[in-house]
Coordinates of C-alpha atoms and ligand atoms in Angstrom, one line a residue:
M110 CA -56.5 45.9 -41.7
V111 CA -55.1 44.5 -38.5
A112 CA -54.5 47.3 -36.1
S113 CA -50.8 48.7 -36.6
I114 CA -48.2 47.2 -34.3
K115 CA -46.1 50.6 -34.6
P116 CA -47.7 52.0 -31.4
H117 CA -46.3 48.9 -29.6
R118 CA -42.9 49.2 -31.0
D119 CA -42.6 52.9 -30.1
E120 CA -44.1 52.4 -26.6
L121 CA -41.3 49.7 -26.1
G122 CA -38.7 52.1 -27.5
L123 CA -37.6 49.5 -29.8
G124 CA -35.0 50.9 -32.4
D125 CA -32.8 49.3 -34.7
G126 CA -30.8 46.3 -33.4
R127 CA -27.1 45.6 -32.9
M128 CA -25.1 42.4 -32.4
L129 CA -23.3 41.5 -29.4
I130 CA -19.6 40.6 -30.0
D131 CA -17.2 40.6 -27.3
G132 CA -19.2 42.9 -24.9
D133 CA -19.9 45.4 -27.5
W134 CA -23.1 46.2 -29.5
V135 CA -21.8 46.4 -33.0
T136 CA -23.3 46.8 -36.7
A137 CA -22.2 44.6 -39.5
A138 CA -18.7 45.1 -40.9
D139 CA -20.5 46.1 -44.2
E140 CA -23.1 48.0 -42.3
A141 CA -25.7 45.8 -44.1
T142 CA -29.1 45.5 -42.4
W143 CA -32.4 43.5 -42.5
S144 CA -35.5 45.1 -42.1
H145 CA -38.0 42.7 -40.3
V146 CA -41.7 42.7 -41.6
H147 CA -44.5 41.9 -39.2
P148 CA -46.2 38.8 -40.2
A149 CA -49.5 40.0 -39.1
T150 CA -49.6 43.4 -40.7
G151 CA -46.8 43.5 -43.3
E152 CA -45.3 46.6 -41.5
Q153 CA -41.5 47.3 -41.0
V154 CA -40.9 46.7 -37.5
A155 CA -37.1 47.7 -37.3
E156 CA -33.8 46.8 -38.8
F157 CA -30.7 44.7 -37.4
P158 CA -27.5 44.0 -38.8
V159 CA -26.8 41.0 -41.1
A160 CA -23.7 39.6 -40.0
T161 CA -20.8 38.8 -42.7
P162 CA -18.7 35.8 -42.2
A163 CA -16.1 38.2 -40.8
D164 CA -18.3 39.2 -37.9
V165 CA -19.2 35.7 -37.2
D166 CA -15.4 35.0 -37.2
R167 CA -14.8 37.9 -34.8
A168 CA -17.6 36.7 -32.6
V169 CA -16.2 33.2 -32.5
K170 CA -12.8 34.3 -31.6
A171 CA -14.1 36.3 -28.8
A172 CA -15.9 33.2 -27.6
R173 CA -12.7 31.2 -27.9
R174 CA -10.7 33.7 -26.1
A175 CA -13.2 33.8 -23.4
F176 CA -12.9 30.1 -23.2
D177 CA -9.1 29.5 -23.4
E178 CA -8.1 32.5 -21.6
G179 CA -11.0 33.8 -19.6
P180 CA -12.3 33.1 -16.0
W181 CA -15.7 31.7 -17.0
P182 CA -14.8 27.9 -17.6
H183 CA -12.9 27.8 -14.2
A184 CA -15.5 30.1 -12.3
R185 CA -16.3 28.4 -9.0
A186 CA -19.8 26.6 -9.0
G187 CA -21.3 29.0 -6.8
E188 CA -20.3 32.0 -9.1
R189 CA -22.1 30.2 -11.9
V190 CA -25.3 29.4 -10.0
R191 CA -25.4 33.2 -8.9
V192 CA -25.3 34.5 -12.5
L193 CA -27.8 32.0 -13.8
R194 CA -30.2 32.8 -10.9
T195 CA -29.7 36.5 -11.8
I196 CA -30.6 35.8 -15.5
A197 CA -33.9 34.1 -14.1
D198 CA -34.7 37.0 -12.0
L199 CA -34.1 39.6 -14.8
V200 CA -36.4 37.6 -17.0
R201 CA -39.1 37.5 -14.6
E202 CA -38.7 41.2 -14.1
H203 CA -38.9 41.9 -17.8
A204 CA -41.6 39.3 -18.6
D205 CA -44.1 41.8 -20.0
E206 CA -41.5 43.6 -22.2
L207 CA -40.1 40.4 -23.6
M208 CA -43.4 39.0 -24.5
K209 CA -44.3 41.9 -26.3
L210 CA -41.0 42.0 -28.2
Q211 CA -41.6 38.5 -29.1
A212 CA -45.1 39.6 -30.6
L213 CA -43.4 42.2 -32.7
D214 CA -41.1 39.4 -34.0
N215 CA -43.3 36.5 -34.7
S216 CA -46.7 37.6 -33.9
V217 CA -47.4 35.1 -31.0
P218 CA -50.5 36.7 -29.2
L219 CA -49.9 38.1 -25.9
S220 CA -52.8 35.9 -24.7
F221 CA -51.1 32.8 -25.8
G222 CA -47.6 33.9 -24.4
E223 CA -49.2 33.6 -20.9
I224 CA -49.6 29.9 -21.4
Y225 CA -46.7 28.3 -19.2
A226 CA -44.5 26.6 -21.9
M227 CA -44.3 29.9 -24.1
S228 CA -43.9 32.3 -21.1
P229 CA -41.0 34.2 -19.5
G230 CA -41.9 32.2 -16.5
F231 CA -40.8 29.1 -18.4
V232 CA -37.7 30.8 -19.7
A233 CA -36.9 31.8 -16.2
D234 CA -37.4 28.3 -14.9
V235 CA -34.9 27.0 -17.5
F236 CA -32.3 29.1 -16.2
D237 CA -33.3 28.3 -12.5
H238 CA -33.2 24.4 -13.6
H239 CA -29.8 24.8 -15.0
A240 CA -28.5 27.0 -12.3
G241 CA -29.4 24.0 -10.1
W242 CA -27.0 21.8 -12.0
A243 CA -24.0 24.2 -12.2
D244 CA -23.0 22.9 -8.8
K245 CA -23.8 19.2 -9.4
I246 CA -21.7 18.7 -12.5
A247 CA -19.8 15.8 -11.1
G248 CA -17.4 13.0 -12.0
E249 CA -17.0 9.5 -10.4
T250 CA -14.4 7.5 -8.4
L251 CA -13.9 4.2 -10.2
P252 CA -12.5 1.1 -8.5
P253 CA -8.8 0.0 -9.9
Y254 CA -9.5 -2.8 -12.3
Q255 CA -5.9 -4.2 -12.5
G256 CA -2.3 -3.4 -11.5
G257 CA -0.9 -1.7 -8.4
D258 CA -2.3 1.0 -6.1
H259 CA -3.9 3.8 -7.9
M260 CA -7.1 5.7 -8.2
V261 CA -9.2 6.4 -11.4
L262 CA -11.5 9.6 -11.5
T263 CA -13.6 10.9 -14.1
L264 CA -14.0 14.9 -14.4
R265 CA -16.6 16.7 -16.5
E266 CA -15.3 19.7 -18.2
P267 CA -16.9 22.3 -20.4
V268 CA -17.0 21.2 -24.0
G269 CA -15.7 24.5 -25.2
V270 CA -17.2 27.2 -27.5
V271 CA -20.8 26.3 -28.5
G272 CA -22.1 27.5 -31.8
A273 CA -26.1 27.8 -31.3
V274 CA -28.9 28.6 -34.0
I275 CA -32.4 28.6 -33.1
P276 CA -35.6 29.2 -35.0
W277 CA -38.3 31.8 -34.7
N278 CA -41.3 30.3 -33.2
A279 CA -40.4 30.1 -29.6
P280 CA -37.0 32.5 -29.6
L281 CA -37.1 33.0 -25.8
V282 CA -37.5 29.5 -24.7
L283 CA -35.1 28.1 -27.3
F284 CA -32.6 30.6 -26.4
A285 CA -32.8 29.5 -23.0
Q286 CA -32.7 25.7 -23.7
K287 CA -29.1 26.2 -25.3
V288 CA -27.8 29.2 -23.4
A289 CA -28.5 28.2 -19.9
P290 CA -26.9 24.5 -19.9
A291 CA -23.9 26.1 -21.7
L292 CA -23.2 28.8 -19.3
A293 CA -24.1 26.3 -16.4
A294 CA -21.3 24.0 -17.6
G295 CA -18.8 26.7 -18.2
C296 CA -18.9 27.1 -22.0
T297 CA -19.0 30.1 -24.1
V298 CA -21.3 30.7 -26.8
V299 CA -22.2 32.3 -30.1
L300 CA -25.9 32.4 -30.7
K301 CA -27.7 33.1 -33.8
P302 CA -31.4 33.7 -33.7
S303 CA -33.6 33.7 -36.7
E304 CA -33.7 36.6 -38.8
Y305 CA -37.6 36.2 -38.4
A306 CA -37.4 36.6 -34.6
T307 CA -34.3 38.7 -33.5
F308 CA -35.4 41.6 -31.2
A309 CA -36.7 39.5 -28.2
V310 CA -33.4 37.6 -28.2
L311 CA -31.3 40.9 -28.5
R312 CA -33.1 42.2 -25.4
L313 CA -32.7 39.0 -23.4
A314 CA -28.8 39.1 -24.3
Q315 CA -28.8 42.6 -23.2
L316 CA -30.5 41.7 -19.9
I317 CA -27.7 38.9 -19.4
E318 CA -25.3 41.7 -20.0
E319 CA -26.4 43.3 -16.7
T320 CA -25.0 40.1 -14.8
D321 CA -21.4 39.4 -13.9
L322 CA -20.9 37.4 -16.9
P323 CA -17.7 38.3 -18.5
A324 CA -17.4 39.8 -21.9
G325 CA -17.1 37.5 -24.8
V326 CA -18.7 34.5 -23.0
L327 CA -22.2 35.1 -24.7
N328 CA -22.1 36.7 -28.2
V329 CA -25.0 37.0 -30.5
V330 CA -24.7 37.3 -34.3
T331 CA -27.9 38.2 -36.2
G332 CA -29.0 37.9 -39.9
P333 CA -30.2 35.0 -42.4
G334 CA -29.2 31.4 -42.2
D335 CA -26.8 32.0 -45.1
P336 CA -24.3 33.5 -44.6
A337 CA -24.6 34.1 -40.9
G338 CA -25.6 30.7 -39.8
Q339 CA -23.5 28.8 -42.3
A340 CA -20.6 30.6 -41.2
L341 CA -21.2 29.9 -37.6
I342 CA -21.8 26.1 -38.0
S343 CA -18.7 25.8 -40.1
H344 CA -16.1 27.7 -38.2
P345 CA -13.4 25.6 -37.0
M346 CA -13.0 27.2 -33.7
V347 CA -16.3 26.0 -32.6
D348 CA -16.5 22.8 -30.6
K349 CA -20.1 22.1 -30.4
L350 CA -23.1 22.9 -32.4
S351 CA -26.5 23.1 -30.9
F352 CA -29.1 23.6 -33.5
T353 CA -32.9 23.9 -33.3
G354 CA -34.8 23.8 -36.5
S355 CA -36.1 21.9 -39.6
R356 CA -34.6 18.7 -40.4
A357 CA -33.3 19.9 -43.8
V358 CA -31.1 22.6 -42.0
G359 CA -30.3 20.0 -39.4
Q360 CA -28.5 17.8 -41.9
K361 CA -26.5 20.8 -43.2
V362 CA -25.4 21.1 -39.4
M363 CA -24.5 17.5 -39.1
V364 CA -22.4 17.9 -42.4
A365 CA -20.6 21.0 -41.0
A366 CA -20.0 19.2 -37.6
A367 CA -18.5 16.4 -39.6
A368 CA -15.6 18.5 -41.1
G369 CA -14.1 19.1 -37.4
C370 CA -15.8 15.9 -35.7
K371 CA -17.7 18.7 -33.7
R372 CA -20.1 17.6 -30.9
V373 CA -23.7 18.1 -32.1
S374 CA -27.1 18.3 -30.6
L375 CA -30.2 18.8 -32.8
E376 CA -33.8 19.5 -32.0
L377 CA -35.6 19.0 -35.3
G378 CA -39.2 18.7 -36.6
G379 CA -41.9 16.1 -36.0
K380 CA -45.1 14.7 -37.6
S381 CA -46.4 13.7 -34.2
P382 CA -49.4 11.4 -33.5
S383 CA -52.3 12.1 -31.0
V384 CA -53.8 8.5 -30.6
V385 CA -57.3 8.6 -29.5
F386 CA -58.9 5.3 -28.4
Q387 CA -62.8 4.8 -28.3
D388 CA -62.5 4.6 -24.3
A389 CA -61.2 8.2 -24.1
D390 CA -62.9 11.5 -23.3
I391 CA -63.3 12.1 -27.0
G392 CA -64.1 15.6 -26.7
T393 CA -61.2 16.5 -24.7
A394 CA -59.0 14.8 -27.0
A395 CA -60.4 16.6 -30.1
A396 CA -60.3 19.9 -28.5
V397 CA -56.9 19.7 -27.2
T398 CA -55.5 18.0 -30.3
M399 CA -57.1 20.7 -32.6
G400 CA -56.4 23.3 -30.2
T401 CA -52.5 22.8 -30.2
V402 CA -52.5 22.7 -34.1
T403 CA -54.4 26.0 -34.4
L404 CA -54.5 28.3 -31.4
G405 CA -51.4 30.0 -30.4
L406 CA -48.8 29.5 -32.9
S407 CA -51.1 28.2 -35.5
G408 CA -49.5 24.8 -35.7
Q409 CA -45.9 26.3 -36.1
V410 CA -44.8 24.0 -33.1
C411 CA -42.3 21.4 -33.5
A412 CA -44.2 19.2 -31.1
A413 CA -47.7 19.6 -32.5
Q414 CA -49.5 16.5 -32.9
T415 CA -50.7 17.0 -36.5
R416 CA -51.7 13.5 -37.1
A417 CA -55.0 12.5 -35.1
L418 CA -55.1 8.7 -35.0
V419 CA -58.7 8.2 -34.1
H420 CA -60.4 4.6 -33.5
R421 CA -63.0 4.5 -36.3
D422 CA -66.1 4.4 -33.8
A423 CA -64.7 7.8 -32.4
V424 CA -64.1 9.6 -35.6
E425 CA -67.3 11.4 -36.0
E426 CA -67.5 12.8 -32.5
F427 CA -63.8 13.6 -32.8
L428 CA -64.4 15.7 -36.2
A429 CA -67.3 17.5 -34.7
T430 CA -65.4 19.0 -31.7
A431 CA -62.4 19.6 -33.7
E432 CA -64.3 21.6 -36.3
L433 CA -65.8 23.6 -33.3
I434 CA -62.4 24.4 -32.1
G435 CA -61.5 25.5 -35.5
T436 CA -64.2 28.3 -35.5
M437 CA -62.8 29.6 -32.0
V438 CA -59.4 30.8 -33.7
S439 CA -59.5 34.5 -33.8
Y440 CA -56.7 36.3 -36.0
G441 CA -55.4 39.9 -35.7
S442 CA -52.9 42.0 -33.9
P443 CA -51.1 39.9 -31.2
F444 CA -51.6 42.8 -28.9
D445 CA -55.4 42.4 -29.1
P446 CA -56.4 40.3 -26.0
E447 CA -59.2 38.8 -28.1
V448 CA -56.9 37.2 -30.6
T449 CA -56.0 33.6 -30.0
S450 CA -53.6 32.7 -33.0
A451 CA -50.9 33.8 -35.1
P452 CA -50.0 34.1 -38.6
L453 CA -47.5 32.2 -40.5
I454 CA -44.2 33.8 -40.3
N455 CA -43.6 34.7 -43.7
T456 CA -44.9 34.4 -47.4
R457 CA -42.7 31.5 -48.2
Q458 CA -44.3 29.5 -45.4
L459 CA -47.8 30.8 -46.4
D460 CA -47.3 29.2 -49.9
R461 CA -45.8 26.2 -48.6
V462 CA -48.8 25.5 -46.2
L463 CA -51.5 26.3 -48.9
G464 CA -49.7 24.0 -51.3
L465 CA -49.6 21.1 -49.1
I466 CA -53.3 21.8 -48.3
A467 CA -54.0 21.6 -52.1
R468 CA -52.1 18.6 -52.2
G469 CA -54.2 16.8 -49.5
Q470 CA -57.4 17.5 -51.5
E471 CA -55.6 16.1 -54.7
E472 CA -54.6 13.1 -52.9
G473 CA -58.2 12.2 -51.8
A474 CA -58.5 13.7 -48.2
R475 CA -61.8 14.9 -47.3
L476 CA -61.6 18.6 -46.4
V477 CA -64.1 19.3 -43.1
C478 CA -63.2 23.0 -42.6
G479 CA -60.7 25.6 -43.8
G480 CA -58.7 24.9 -46.8
G481 CA -57.3 28.4 -47.8
R482 CA -56.3 31.8 -46.4
A483 CA -58.5 33.1 -43.6
D484 CA -61.4 35.2 -44.7
G485 CA -61.8 38.9 -44.3
D486 CA -60.1 41.9 -46.1
E487 CA -58.9 43.1 -42.9
L488 CA -56.5 40.0 -42.6
A489 CA -55.1 40.4 -46.2
H490 CA -51.7 41.9 -45.2
G491 CA -50.8 39.2 -42.9
N492 CA -50.0 35.4 -43.6
F493 CA -53.1 34.0 -42.1
V494 CA -54.4 30.5 -42.9
A495 CA -58.0 29.3 -41.9
P496 CA -57.9 26.4 -39.5
T497 CA -57.8 23.3 -41.5
L498 CA -59.2 19.9 -40.8
F499 CA -58.9 16.9 -43.1
A500 CA -60.7 13.6 -42.5
D501 CA -60.3 10.2 -44.4
V502 CA -56.5 10.7 -44.4
S503 CA -54.4 7.8 -45.1
N504 CA -50.8 7.7 -43.6
D505 CA -49.0 7.8 -46.9
M506 CA -50.5 11.1 -48.2
S507 CA -48.3 14.2 -48.1
I508 CA -50.3 15.7 -45.4
A509 CA -49.5 12.7 -43.2
R510 CA -45.8 12.4 -43.9
E511 CA -44.7 16.1 -44.1
E512 CA -44.3 18.6 -41.4
I513 CA -46.7 21.3 -42.5
F514 CA -46.0 23.9 -39.8
G515 CA -49.4 25.4 -40.2
P516 CA -52.9 25.1 -38.7
V517 CA -53.6 21.8 -40.4
L518 CA -54.9 18.7 -38.7
S519 CA -55.0 15.2 -40.5
V520 CA -57.5 12.6 -38.8
I521 CA -56.5 9.0 -39.8
P522 CA -58.9 6.4 -38.6
F523 CA -57.8 2.9 -37.2
D524 CA -59.5 -0.2 -36.0
S525 CA -57.2 -1.9 -33.6
E526 CA -54.4 -1.1 -31.0
Q527 CA -51.8 -2.9 -33.3
E528 CA -52.8 -0.7 -36.2
A529 CA -52.6 2.4 -34.0
V530 CA -49.2 1.5 -33.0
R531 CA -48.2 0.7 -36.7
L532 CA -49.6 4.0 -37.8
A533 CA -48.1 6.0 -35.0
N534 CA -44.7 4.7 -35.8
D535 CA -44.8 4.8 -39.7
T536 CA -43.2 8.2 -39.7
D537 CA -39.4 9.4 -40.3
Y538 CA -39.9 11.6 -37.1
G539 CA -40.2 10.7 -33.4
L540 CA -40.7 13.9 -31.4
A541 CA -43.8 13.6 -29.3
A542 CA -47.2 11.7 -28.9
T543 CA -50.2 11.6 -26.9
V544 CA -52.3 8.7 -26.1
W545 CA -55.9 9.3 -25.1
T546 CA -57.4 6.3 -23.3
S547 CA -59.1 5.4 -19.8
D548 CA -57.4 2.1 -19.7
V549 CA -54.1 2.4 -17.7
R550 CA -52.7 -1.0 -19.1
R551 CA -53.5 0.2 -22.7
A552 CA -51.7 3.6 -21.8
M553 CA -48.6 1.7 -20.6
R554 CA -48.4 -0.5 -23.5
M555 CA -48.9 2.4 -25.9
T556 CA -46.2 4.5 -24.2
K557 CA -43.7 1.9 -24.5
A558 CA -44.5 1.0 -28.1
I559 CA -44.5 4.5 -29.7
K560 CA -41.1 5.8 -30.8
A561 CA -41.1 9.3 -29.7
G562 CA -39.1 11.4 -27.2
T563 CA -41.9 12.6 -25.2
V564 CA -45.4 10.4 -24.9
G565 CA -48.0 12.0 -22.9
V566 CA -51.2 10.3 -21.5
N567 CA -54.6 12.1 -21.7
G568 CA -52.5 15.4 -22.3
Y569 CA -49.1 16.8 -23.1
Q570 CA -47.0 19.6 -21.8
L571 CA -43.5 20.8 -21.5
E572 CA -41.5 20.8 -18.4
P573 CA -38.3 22.9 -17.8
N574 CA -36.5 20.1 -16.1
S575 CA -37.7 17.1 -18.1
P576 CA -35.6 15.8 -21.1
F577 CA -36.9 16.9 -24.5
G578 CA -36.0 15.8 -27.8
G579 CA -36.5 13.4 -30.6
F580 CA -36.1 9.8 -31.8
R581 CA -35.0 9.2 -35.3
Q582 CA -35.1 12.1 -37.7
S583 CA -36.5 14.6 -35.0
G584 CA -33.0 15.0 -33.5
L585 CA -30.0 14.1 -31.4
G586 CA -29.8 14.6 -27.8
R587 CA -32.1 16.2 -25.4
E588 CA -32.6 19.5 -23.8
G589 CA -33.5 19.8 -20.1
G590 CA -32.3 17.4 -17.4
R591 CA -29.1 15.6 -16.7
A592 CA -28.7 14.6 -20.5
A593 CA -28.8 18.2 -21.6
I594 CA -26.2 19.5 -19.0
E595 CA -24.0 16.6 -19.8
S596 CA -24.1 17.1 -23.4
Y597 CA -22.2 20.6 -22.7
T598 CA -19.4 18.7 -21.1
E599 CA -16.5 16.4 -22.2
L600 CA -15.7 13.5 -19.9
K601 CA -12.1 13.2 -18.8
T602 CA -10.6 10.1 -17.1
V603 CA -7.7 10.7 -14.7
L604 CA -5.4 7.9 -13.6
L605 CA -3.7 8.6 -10.4
P606 CA -1.1 6.2 -9.2
F607 CA 0.0 5.9 -5.6
T608 CA 3.7 5.5 -6.0
D609 CA 6.8 6.3 -4.1
E610 CA 7.7 9.2 -6.4
M611 CA 4.1 11.0 -5.5
M612 CA 4.0 13.1 -2.5
Ligands
NAP836 P1 -34.9 26.5 -40.1 O1 -35.4 27.1 -41.5 O2 -34.2 25.3 -40.1 O3 -34.2 27.6 -39.5 C1 -33.8 27.4 -38.0 C2 -32.4 28.3 -37.8 O4 -31.4 27.9 -38.7 C3 -32.6 29.7 -38.5 O5 -31.8 30.6 -37.5 C4 -32.3 29.8 -39.6 O6 -31.9 31.1 -40.0 C5 -31.0 29.0 -39.5 N1 -30.4 28.5 -40.9 C6 -30.9 28.4 -41.9 N2 -30.1 27.9 -42.9 C7 -28.9 27.7 -42.2 C8 -27.6 27.3 -42.6 N3 -27.3 26.9 -43.9 N4 -26.6 27.2 -41.6 C9 -26.9 27.6 -40.4 N5 -28.2 28.1 -40.1 C10 -29.0 28.1 -40.7 O7 -36.4 26.3 -39.2 P2 -37.4 27.2 -39.0 O8 -38.3 27.3 -40.3 O9 -37.0 28.6 -38.7 O10 -38.2 26.6 -37.7 C11 -39.1 25.8 -38.0 C12 -38.4 24.2 -37.7 O11 -37.8 24.1 -36.3 C13 -39.6 23.2 -37.6 O12 -39.1 22.2 -38.5 C14 -39.7 22.9 -36.2 O13 -40.1 21.6 -36.0 C15 -38.3 22.8 -35.7 N6 -38.4 23.2 -34.2 C16 -37.8 22.2 -33.5 C17 -38.1 22.4 -32.1 C18 -37.5 21.1 -31.1 O14 -37.3 21.6 -30.1 N7 -37.4 20.0 -31.6 C19 -38.4 23.4 -31.5 C20 -38.8 24.4 -32.4 C21 -39.0 24.4 -33.7 P3 -33.0 32.1 -40.7 O15 -34.1 31.9 -40.1 O16 -32.5 33.4 -40.1 O17 -32.9 31.9 -42.1
MG837 MG1 -36.4 28.6 -42.5

C-alpha cells in the first residue's frame, strides 16, 4: 500500500473546501458536495461544493456587477501592476504549501513540482509577466486617410466577464495563465477548476483575496464539468470563454460561445512529434522524449511528445535508451522524494489508457516494455500504468492518432526528411514538437515545415513570457505574450474631429 496521504492533509490543515462568490466563501445552494479521491491511494482527501447552475449564476452576476459598476476595469495601471505583483509574491511565499496541495489533488510528485514549468516559481512568473503588461496595454494613433482635420485613435478596453475552465493536470499554472492576463487587462473572472484538482486552486484564490482586488472580480465555482462548467460556458452574461482541456469539451465550449458570439480562447490537446534525425545525440533525444512521457505527470501533459519519429538508422539506439528511462520510473506517494511519477488521475482514464495500449498491440505495434498496470501489490489502490514503449508503429494506428494521456510512447521510423515532415504534420493536432539534429540548416527547415504552436530544437521548455498554444485542433489563440493579453481586450476605434464646435 502506498503510504497514506492523510498525515500530509492534516499537517496542511486542509478541511472541506468552499467556493468564492462575490467575496464570500460559500457552500452550494443545495449543500451538495463532492469527495475527492486521491489517485495514488484511493483515500478520501476532503470535500468541496458541487456548484448548481444557480450558484454559477450568482458568481457570473457578481463578476458582471464588478465589471459594470466596480472600480477594477477603470483601476489605474499602476494599481493593477501592484495587485499582480503582490499575487506573485504571495505565490512565492506559499510555494511549499501550494505544491503540497497540488500533490493532494492530482498526485504530482513533489520532486517533479520542483521542475520550473510545474513550479510555483513559474506560476509567480506568469503573474509577474502579466503585471508587466498591465501598464503597456496601449492603442495607436492613426493618420487620417480622408476628409477634414481629424484624428483616429484606437483604445484597448477589457473584454468583460471571463468564464475560465481549466483541467486537473497543472491546476496552478493553468489558473495563472488565465487569471493573470484577465486581471491585468481589467476583466473580471469566474473560474471553474477541475473536480479532480480543486484544493490548490482554492488556496491560491484565498491568497489572492489578501490583495486589494475588489470583491467579485475573481470568483471560483467548484464541481464537475456538468452542470457547473456547462452552466458557466453557456451563461449569457459571460463575454469571453477561456478554456484549457480536451478537444471534445473544447468543441462544446465553441458551441456555447456561438450562442452569444462570445470571444473564445482554447488550449486543447495534442499528439506531438519528437523528430529524431540520425545526426542528433540519439541518447539525449530518447531520454528526454521518453522522460517527458513517463516522468512527472506520466504523460498527462498536453505538450507531451508521444510520437517519436526516428530515422530508421537510429531506431535501435533510441529504443534501448528509452527502455532504460522507463525502468527509472518510480511510483508511490507524491510526498516521497524517491517517487518520480504520478498515477493516472482517475479510474476512467486508467481504463481508457489500458484500452488504447491493448489496441496498439491488436493493430500490430511491437511492445518493447510496459503494456499494463504497474506491478506490485502496494500500487493496487492507485491508477498506476507501467511506462509503455511501442516500436514499429505506423502513423495510422490508434496509438499514433489519439491523445492517450498516459505513459505511452510510440516510435515510428522514417527514411527521409521529407517523410519526417509528412508524418509530423499527419495529425489533427498541432501543439508542440521537437527536432533533434546537429545540422542547423535542417533545424531551420524543420521548424518552418512543422505545423505546431511551439517547436523546440534539441529540447523543449515552457517560458512564462512566450506565446503557447496550438495550430489546428490543438486550440485557438495563445497564452503568454502580447497575443494573450490582447485576447482579454476589445479594440475600439475613436474618431475625433477638430471642428469649430469642439473646444
Ligand atoms: P477535460 O475533460 O476537457 O476537462 C477540462 C475542464 O473542463 C475540467 O474543468 C472539466 O470539469 C471541464 N468540463 C468538462 N465537461 C464540461 C462541459 N460540458 N462544460 C464545461 N466544462 C466542462 O480535460 P481533462 O481530461 O481534465 O484534461 C486533459 C486535457 O486537457 C487533455 O486533452 C490535454 O491535452 C488538455 N490540456 C491542454 C493544455 C494546453 O495548454 N493546451 C494544458 C493542459 C491540458 P471536470 O474535470 O470537473 O469534469
Ligand atoms: Mg475530463
